[in-house]
PDB file of C-alpha atoms in Angstrom:
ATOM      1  CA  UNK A   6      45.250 151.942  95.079  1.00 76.00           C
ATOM      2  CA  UNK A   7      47.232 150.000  98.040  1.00 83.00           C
ATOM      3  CA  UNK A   8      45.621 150.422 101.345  1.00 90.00           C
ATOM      4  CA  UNK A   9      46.709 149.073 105.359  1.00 94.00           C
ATOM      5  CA  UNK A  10      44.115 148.025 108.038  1.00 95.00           C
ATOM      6  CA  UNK A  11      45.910 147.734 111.107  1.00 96.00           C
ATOM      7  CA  UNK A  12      42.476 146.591 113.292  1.00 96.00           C
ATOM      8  CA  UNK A  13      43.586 147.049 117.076  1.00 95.00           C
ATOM      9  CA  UNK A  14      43.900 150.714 117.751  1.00 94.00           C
ATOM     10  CA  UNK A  15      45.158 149.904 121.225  1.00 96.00           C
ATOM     11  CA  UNK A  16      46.414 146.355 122.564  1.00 97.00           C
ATOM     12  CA  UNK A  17      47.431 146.102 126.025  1.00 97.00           C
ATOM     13  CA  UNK A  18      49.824 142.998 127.155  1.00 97.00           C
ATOM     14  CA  UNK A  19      51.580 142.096 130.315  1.00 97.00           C
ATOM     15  CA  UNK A  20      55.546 142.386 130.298  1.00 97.00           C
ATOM     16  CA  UNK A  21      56.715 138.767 128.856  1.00 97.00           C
ATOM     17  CA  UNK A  22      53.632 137.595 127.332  1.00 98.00           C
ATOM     18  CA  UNK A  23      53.639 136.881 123.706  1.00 97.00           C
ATOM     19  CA  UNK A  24      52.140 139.849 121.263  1.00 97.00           C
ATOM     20  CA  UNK A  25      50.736 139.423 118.253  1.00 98.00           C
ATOM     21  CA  UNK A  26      49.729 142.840 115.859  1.00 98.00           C
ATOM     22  CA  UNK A  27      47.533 142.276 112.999  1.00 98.00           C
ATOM     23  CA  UNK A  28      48.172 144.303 109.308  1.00 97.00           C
ATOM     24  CA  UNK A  29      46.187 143.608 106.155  1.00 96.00           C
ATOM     25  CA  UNK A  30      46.859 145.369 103.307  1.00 94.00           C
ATOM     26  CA  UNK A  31      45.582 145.942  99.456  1.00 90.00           C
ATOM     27  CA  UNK A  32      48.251 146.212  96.652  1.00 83.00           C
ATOM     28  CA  UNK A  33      47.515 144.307  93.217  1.00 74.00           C
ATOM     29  CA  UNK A  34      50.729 143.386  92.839  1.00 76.00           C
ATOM     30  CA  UNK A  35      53.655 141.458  95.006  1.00 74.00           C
ATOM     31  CA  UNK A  36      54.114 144.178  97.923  1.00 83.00           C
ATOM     32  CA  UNK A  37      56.846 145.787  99.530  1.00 88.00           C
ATOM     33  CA  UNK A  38      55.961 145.454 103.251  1.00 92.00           C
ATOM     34  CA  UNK A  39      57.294 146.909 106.421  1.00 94.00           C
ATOM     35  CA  UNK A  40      56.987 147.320 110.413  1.00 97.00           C
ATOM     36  CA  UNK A  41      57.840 150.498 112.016  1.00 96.00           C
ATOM     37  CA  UNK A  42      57.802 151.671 115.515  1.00 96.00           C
ATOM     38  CA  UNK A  43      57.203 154.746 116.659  1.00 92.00           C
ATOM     39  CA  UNK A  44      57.816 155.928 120.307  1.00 90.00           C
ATOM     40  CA  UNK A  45      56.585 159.158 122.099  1.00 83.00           C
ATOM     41  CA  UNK A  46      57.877 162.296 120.185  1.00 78.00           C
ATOM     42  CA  UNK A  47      60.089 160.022 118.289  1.00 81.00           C
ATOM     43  CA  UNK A  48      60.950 159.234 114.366  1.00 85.00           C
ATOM     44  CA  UNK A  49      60.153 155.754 113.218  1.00 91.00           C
ATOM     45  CA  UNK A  50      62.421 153.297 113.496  1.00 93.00           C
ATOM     46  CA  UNK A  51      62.665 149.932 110.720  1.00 94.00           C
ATOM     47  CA  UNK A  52      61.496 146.679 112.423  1.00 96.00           C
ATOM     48  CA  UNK A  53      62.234 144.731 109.643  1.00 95.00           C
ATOM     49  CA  UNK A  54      60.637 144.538 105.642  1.00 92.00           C
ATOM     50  CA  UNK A  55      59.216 141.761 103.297  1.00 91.00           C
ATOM     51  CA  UNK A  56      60.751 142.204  99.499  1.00 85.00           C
ATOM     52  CA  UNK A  57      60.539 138.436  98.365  1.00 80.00           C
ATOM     53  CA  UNK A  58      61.317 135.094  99.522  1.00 83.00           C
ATOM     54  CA  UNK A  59      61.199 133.611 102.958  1.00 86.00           C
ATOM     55  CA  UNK A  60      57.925 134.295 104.123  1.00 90.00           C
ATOM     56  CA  UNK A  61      59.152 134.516 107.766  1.00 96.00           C
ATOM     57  CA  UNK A  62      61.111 137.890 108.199  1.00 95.00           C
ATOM     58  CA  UNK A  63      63.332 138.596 110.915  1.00 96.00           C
ATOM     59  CA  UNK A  64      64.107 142.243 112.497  1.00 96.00           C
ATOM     60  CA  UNK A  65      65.568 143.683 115.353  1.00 95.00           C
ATOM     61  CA  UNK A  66      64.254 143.538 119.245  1.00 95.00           C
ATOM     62  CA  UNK A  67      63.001 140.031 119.036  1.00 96.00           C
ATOM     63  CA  UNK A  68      60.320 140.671 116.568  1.00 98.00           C
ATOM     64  CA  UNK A  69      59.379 138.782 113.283  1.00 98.00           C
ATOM     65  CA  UNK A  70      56.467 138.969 111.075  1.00 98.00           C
ATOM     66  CA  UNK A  71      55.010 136.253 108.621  1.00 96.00           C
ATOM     67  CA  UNK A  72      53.842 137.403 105.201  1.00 94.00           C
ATOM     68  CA  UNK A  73      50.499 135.339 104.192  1.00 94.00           C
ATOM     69  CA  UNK A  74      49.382 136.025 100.478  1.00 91.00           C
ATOM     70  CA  UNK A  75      46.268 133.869 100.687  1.00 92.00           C
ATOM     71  CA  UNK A  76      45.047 136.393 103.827  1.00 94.00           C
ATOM     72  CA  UNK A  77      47.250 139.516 102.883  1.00 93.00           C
ATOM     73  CA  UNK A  78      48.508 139.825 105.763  1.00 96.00           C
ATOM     74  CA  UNK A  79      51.968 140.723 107.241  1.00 97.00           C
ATOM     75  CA  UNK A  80      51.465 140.231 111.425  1.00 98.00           C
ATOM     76  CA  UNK A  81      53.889 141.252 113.594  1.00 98.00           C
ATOM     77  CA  UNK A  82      54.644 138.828 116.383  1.00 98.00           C
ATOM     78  CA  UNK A  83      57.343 138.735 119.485  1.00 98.00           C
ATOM     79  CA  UNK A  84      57.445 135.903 121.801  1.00 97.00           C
ATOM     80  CA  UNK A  85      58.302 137.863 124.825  1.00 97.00           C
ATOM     81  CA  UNK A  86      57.589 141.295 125.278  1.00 98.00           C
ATOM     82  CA  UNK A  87      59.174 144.028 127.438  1.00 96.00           C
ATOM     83  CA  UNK A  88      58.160 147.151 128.547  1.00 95.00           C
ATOM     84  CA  UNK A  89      60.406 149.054 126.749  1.00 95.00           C
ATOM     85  CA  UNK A  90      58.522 147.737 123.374  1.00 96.00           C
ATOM     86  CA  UNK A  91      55.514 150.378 124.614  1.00 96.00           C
ATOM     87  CA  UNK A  92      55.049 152.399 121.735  1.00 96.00           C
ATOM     88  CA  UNK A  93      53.043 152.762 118.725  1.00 95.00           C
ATOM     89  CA  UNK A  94      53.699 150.109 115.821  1.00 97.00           C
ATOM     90  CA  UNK A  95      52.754 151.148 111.930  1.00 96.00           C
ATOM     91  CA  UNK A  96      52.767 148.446 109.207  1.00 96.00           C
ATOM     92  CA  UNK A  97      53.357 149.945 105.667  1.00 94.00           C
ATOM     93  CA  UNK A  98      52.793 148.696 101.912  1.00 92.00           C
ATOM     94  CA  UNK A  99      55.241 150.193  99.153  1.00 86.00           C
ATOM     95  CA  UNK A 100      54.759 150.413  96.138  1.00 73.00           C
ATOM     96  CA  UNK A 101      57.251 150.169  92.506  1.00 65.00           C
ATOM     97  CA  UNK A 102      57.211 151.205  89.340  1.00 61.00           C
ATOM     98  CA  UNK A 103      56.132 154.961  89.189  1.00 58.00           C
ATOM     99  CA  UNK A 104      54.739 154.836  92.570  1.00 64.00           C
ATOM    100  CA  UNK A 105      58.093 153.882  93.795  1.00 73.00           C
ATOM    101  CA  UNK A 106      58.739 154.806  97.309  1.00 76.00           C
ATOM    102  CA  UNK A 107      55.013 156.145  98.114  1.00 84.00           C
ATOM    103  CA  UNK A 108      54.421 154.278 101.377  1.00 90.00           C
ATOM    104  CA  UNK A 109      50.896 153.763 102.650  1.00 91.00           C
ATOM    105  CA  UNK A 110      50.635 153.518 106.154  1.00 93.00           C
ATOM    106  CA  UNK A 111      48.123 151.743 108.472  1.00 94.00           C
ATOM    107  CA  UNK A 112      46.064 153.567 111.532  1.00 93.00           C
ATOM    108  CA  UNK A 113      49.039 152.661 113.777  1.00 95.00           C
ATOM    109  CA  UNK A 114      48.554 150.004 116.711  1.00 96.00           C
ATOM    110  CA  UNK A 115      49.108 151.467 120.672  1.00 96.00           C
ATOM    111  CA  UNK A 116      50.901 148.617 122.342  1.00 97.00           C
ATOM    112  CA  UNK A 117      50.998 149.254 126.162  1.00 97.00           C
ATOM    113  CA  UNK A 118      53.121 147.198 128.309  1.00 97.00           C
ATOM    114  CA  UNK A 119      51.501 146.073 132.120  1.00 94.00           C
ATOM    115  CA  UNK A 120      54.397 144.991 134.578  1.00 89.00           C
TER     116      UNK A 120
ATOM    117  CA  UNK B   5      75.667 160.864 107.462  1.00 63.00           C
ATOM    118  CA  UNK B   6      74.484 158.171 108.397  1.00 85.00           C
ATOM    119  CA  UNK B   7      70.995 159.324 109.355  1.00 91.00           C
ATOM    120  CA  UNK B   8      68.555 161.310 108.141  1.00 95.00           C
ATOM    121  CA  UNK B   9      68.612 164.867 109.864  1.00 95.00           C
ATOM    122  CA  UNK B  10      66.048 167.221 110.136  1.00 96.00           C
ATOM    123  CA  UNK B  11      65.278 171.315 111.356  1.00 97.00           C
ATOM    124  CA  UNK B  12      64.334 172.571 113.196  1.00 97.00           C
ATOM    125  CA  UNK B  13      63.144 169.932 115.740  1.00 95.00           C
ATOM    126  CA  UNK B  14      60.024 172.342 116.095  1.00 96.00           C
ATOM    127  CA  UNK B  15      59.254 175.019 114.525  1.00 97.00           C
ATOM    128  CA  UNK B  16      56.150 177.592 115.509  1.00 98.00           C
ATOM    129  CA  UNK B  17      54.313 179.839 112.916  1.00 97.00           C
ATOM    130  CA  UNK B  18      51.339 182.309 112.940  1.00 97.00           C
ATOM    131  CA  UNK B  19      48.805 181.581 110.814  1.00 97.00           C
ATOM    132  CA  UNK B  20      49.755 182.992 107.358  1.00 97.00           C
ATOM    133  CA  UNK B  21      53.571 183.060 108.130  1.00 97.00           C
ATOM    134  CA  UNK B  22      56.159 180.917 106.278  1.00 97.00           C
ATOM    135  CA  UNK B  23      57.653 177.699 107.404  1.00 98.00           C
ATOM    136  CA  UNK B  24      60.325 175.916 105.824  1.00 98.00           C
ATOM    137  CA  UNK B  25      61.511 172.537 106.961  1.00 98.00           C
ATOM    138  CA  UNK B  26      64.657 171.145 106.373  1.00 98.00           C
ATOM    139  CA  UNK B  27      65.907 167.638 105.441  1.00 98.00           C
ATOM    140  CA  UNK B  28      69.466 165.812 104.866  1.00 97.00           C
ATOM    141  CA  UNK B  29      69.216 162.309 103.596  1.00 96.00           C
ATOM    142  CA  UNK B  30      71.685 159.531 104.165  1.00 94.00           C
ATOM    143  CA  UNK B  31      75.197 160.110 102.450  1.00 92.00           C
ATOM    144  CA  UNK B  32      74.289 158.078  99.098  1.00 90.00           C
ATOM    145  CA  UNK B  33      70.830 157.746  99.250  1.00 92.00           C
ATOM    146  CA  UNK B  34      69.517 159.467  96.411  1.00 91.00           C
ATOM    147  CA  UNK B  35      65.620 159.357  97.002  1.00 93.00           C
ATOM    148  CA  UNK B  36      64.201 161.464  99.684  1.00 95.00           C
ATOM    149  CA  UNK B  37      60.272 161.759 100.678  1.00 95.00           C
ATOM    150  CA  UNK B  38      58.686 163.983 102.950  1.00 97.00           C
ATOM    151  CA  UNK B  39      55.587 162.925 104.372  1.00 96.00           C
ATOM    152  CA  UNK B  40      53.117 164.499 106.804  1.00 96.00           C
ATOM    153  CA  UNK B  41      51.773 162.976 110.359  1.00 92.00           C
ATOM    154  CA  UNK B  42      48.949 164.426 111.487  1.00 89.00           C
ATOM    155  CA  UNK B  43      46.472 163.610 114.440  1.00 76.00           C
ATOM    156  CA  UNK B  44      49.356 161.897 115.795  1.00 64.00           C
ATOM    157  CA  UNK B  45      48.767 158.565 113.788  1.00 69.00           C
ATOM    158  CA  UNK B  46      48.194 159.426 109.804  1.00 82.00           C
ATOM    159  CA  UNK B  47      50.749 159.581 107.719  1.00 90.00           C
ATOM    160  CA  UNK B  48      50.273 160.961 104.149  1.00 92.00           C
ATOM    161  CA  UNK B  49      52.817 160.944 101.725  1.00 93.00           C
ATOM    162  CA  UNK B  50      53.689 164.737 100.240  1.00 96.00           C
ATOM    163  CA  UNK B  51      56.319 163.919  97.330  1.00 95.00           C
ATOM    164  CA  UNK B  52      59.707 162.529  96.692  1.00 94.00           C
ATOM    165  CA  UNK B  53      62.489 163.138  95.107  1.00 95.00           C
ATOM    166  CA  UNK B  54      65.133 161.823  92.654  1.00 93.00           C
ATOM    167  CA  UNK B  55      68.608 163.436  93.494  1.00 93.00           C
ATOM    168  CA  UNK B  56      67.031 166.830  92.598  1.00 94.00           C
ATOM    169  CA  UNK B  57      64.584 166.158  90.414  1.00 95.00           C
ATOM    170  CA  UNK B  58      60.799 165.721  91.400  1.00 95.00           C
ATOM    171  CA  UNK B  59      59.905 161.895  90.974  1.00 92.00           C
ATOM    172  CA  UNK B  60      56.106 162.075  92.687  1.00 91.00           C
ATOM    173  CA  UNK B  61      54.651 164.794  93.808  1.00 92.00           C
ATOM    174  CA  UNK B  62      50.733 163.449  93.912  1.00 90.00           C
ATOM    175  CA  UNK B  63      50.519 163.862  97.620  1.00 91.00           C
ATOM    176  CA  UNK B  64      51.231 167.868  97.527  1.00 93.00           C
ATOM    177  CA  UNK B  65      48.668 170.550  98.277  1.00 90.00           C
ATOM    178  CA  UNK B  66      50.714 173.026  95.357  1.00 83.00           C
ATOM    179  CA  UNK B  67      48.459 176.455  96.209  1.00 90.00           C
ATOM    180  CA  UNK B  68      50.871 176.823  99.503  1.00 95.00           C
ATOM    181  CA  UNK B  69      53.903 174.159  99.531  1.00 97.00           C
ATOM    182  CA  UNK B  70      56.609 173.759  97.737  1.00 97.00           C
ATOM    183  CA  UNK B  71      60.078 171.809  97.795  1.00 97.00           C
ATOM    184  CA  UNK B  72      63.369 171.432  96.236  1.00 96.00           C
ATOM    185  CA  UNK B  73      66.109 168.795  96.299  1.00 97.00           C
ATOM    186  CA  UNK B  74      69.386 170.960  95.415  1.00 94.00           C
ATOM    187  CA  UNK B  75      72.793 169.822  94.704  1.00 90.00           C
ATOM    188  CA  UNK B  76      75.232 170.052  98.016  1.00 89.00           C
ATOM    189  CA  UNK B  77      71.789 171.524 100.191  1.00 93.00           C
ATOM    190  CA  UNK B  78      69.562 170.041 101.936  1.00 96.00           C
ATOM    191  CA  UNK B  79      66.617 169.616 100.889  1.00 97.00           C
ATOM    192  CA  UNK B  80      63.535 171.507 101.536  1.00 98.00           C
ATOM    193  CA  UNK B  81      59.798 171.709 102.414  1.00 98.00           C
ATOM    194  CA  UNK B  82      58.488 175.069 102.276  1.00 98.00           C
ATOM    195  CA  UNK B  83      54.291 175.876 103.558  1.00 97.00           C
ATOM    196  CA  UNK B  84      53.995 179.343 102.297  1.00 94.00           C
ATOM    197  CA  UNK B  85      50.860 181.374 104.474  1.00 94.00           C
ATOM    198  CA  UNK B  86      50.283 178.546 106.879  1.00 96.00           C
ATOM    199  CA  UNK B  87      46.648 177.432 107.697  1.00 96.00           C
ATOM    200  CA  UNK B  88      46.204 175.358 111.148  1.00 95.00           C
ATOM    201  CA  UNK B  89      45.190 172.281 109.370  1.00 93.00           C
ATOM    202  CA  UNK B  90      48.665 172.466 108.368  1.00 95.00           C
ATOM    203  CA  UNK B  91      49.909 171.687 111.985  1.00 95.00           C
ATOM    204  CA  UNK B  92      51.445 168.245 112.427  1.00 95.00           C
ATOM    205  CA  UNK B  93      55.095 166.825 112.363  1.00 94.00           C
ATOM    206  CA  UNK B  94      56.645 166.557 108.412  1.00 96.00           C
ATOM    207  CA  UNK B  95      59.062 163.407 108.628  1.00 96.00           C
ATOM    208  CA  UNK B  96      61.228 163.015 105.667  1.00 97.00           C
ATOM    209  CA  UNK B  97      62.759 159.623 104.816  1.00 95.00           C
ATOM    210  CA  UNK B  98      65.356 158.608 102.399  1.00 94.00           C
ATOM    211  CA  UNK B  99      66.366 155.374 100.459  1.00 91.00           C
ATOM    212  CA  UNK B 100      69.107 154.302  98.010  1.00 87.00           C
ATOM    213  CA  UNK B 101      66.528 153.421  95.535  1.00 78.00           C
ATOM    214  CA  UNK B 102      64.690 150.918  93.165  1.00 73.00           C
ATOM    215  CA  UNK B 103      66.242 147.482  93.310  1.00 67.00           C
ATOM    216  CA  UNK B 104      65.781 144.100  91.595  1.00 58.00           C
ATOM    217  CA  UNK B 105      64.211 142.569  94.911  1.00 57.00           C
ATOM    218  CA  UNK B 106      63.552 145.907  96.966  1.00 61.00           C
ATOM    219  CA  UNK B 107      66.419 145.676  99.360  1.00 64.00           C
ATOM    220  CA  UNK B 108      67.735 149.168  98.289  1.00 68.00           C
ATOM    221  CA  UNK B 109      64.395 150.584  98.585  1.00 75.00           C
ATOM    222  CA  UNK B 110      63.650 150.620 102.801  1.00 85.00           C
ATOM    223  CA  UNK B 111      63.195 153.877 104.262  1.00 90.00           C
ATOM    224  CA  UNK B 112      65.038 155.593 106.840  1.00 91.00           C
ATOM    225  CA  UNK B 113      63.530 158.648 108.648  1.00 93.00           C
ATOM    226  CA  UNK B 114      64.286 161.113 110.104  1.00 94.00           C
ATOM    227  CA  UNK B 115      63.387 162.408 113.600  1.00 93.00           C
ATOM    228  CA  UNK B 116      60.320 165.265 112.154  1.00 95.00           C
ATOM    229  CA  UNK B 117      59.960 168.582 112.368  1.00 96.00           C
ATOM    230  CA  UNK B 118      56.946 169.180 114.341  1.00 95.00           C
ATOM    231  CA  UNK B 119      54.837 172.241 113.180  1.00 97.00           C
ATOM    232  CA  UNK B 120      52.565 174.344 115.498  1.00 96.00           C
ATOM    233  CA  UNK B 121      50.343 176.822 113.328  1.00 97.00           C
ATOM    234  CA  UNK B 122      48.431 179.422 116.095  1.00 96.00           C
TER     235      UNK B 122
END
């Protein structure tokens, strides 16, 4: 069964220091990963996705995340950050086959922003 | 559309009422999943749907919900006698489907529905 371990419940960073969110995930196979964002009373919103290829994925607001096979990982990184990037961030595996679609989500990662 | 819409934007029930929960998925899109947040953080899938056909429904507690996927209708989520457990926000999501390298298979959600059972 695919799992997500998103480590940092909470991570506080000063407005235009660099951020870094750790995921690790389980999934026996080549996964489907993705970045959400969620803020306060909100629906989540795509970051960006890994399917195949270029390790190095870009996405909207500045943000990119590197898929690593050898650590399973798929960490979610933004040079700069602003405080409108507060929120709450959720990586997610998906899955194919007859699983298709049935995203796993991690614990979710509280990013506050300190002027 | 062009996003996924859902209602009501809250919705509150007695305990043992009805609630049904409604979902329209991207113009073309012809997957949509519900899933359930609860605690504010954990998401658990509930089932998903092929045009109107059930494609997984694993993640469904069947004694009190149901749903249906019907042609030209939104689709559905019904919790028939709600419990409290059963209070959190239901998001559904929608995607065009499986792809040779996944790029027709992202999610979109919606906004939620958030449920308060008293």
């Amino acid at each position: 069964a695919q799992s997500v371990t998103q480590p940092d419940i909470h991570i506080t960073v000063s407005e235009g220091a660099s951020l870094e969110l750790r995921c690790n995930y389980s999934y026996g196979a080549t996964p489907y990963l993705f970045w959400y964002v969620q803020s306060p009373g909100q629906g989540l919103q795509l970051l960006l996705k890994y399917f195949s290829g270029d390790t190095l994925v870009q996405g909207i607001k500045g943000f990119e995340a590197e898929f690593k096979r050898s650590q399973s990982s798929f960490n979610l990184r933004k040079p700069s950050v602003h405080w409108s990037d507060a929120a709450e961030y959720f990586c997610a595996v998906g899955a194919g086959g007859t699983s298709y679609g049935k995203l796993t989500f991690g614990q979710g990662t509280i990013l506050t922003v300190h002027p | 559309g062009e996003e996924v819409a859902q209602t009501p934007k809250h919705l509150v029930r007695g305990e043992g009422q009805k609630a049904k929960l409604y979902c329209a998925p991207i113009k073309g899109h012809s997957y949509v999943f519900w899933y359930q947040q609860v605690l504010k953080n954990e998401f658990k899938f509930l089932i998903s749907f092929q045009n109107e056909n059930v494609f997984d429904e694993t993640g469904m507690p069947k004694e009190r919900f149901s749903a249906k996927c019907l042609p030209n209708s939104p689709c559905s989520l019904e919790i028939q006698a709600t419990k409290l457990e059963d209070s959190a926000v239901y998001f559904c999501a929608s995607s065009q489907g499986p792809s040779t390298g996944g790029h027709r298979e992202t999610q979109y959600f919606g906004p939620g529905t958030r449920l308060l059972v008293l």
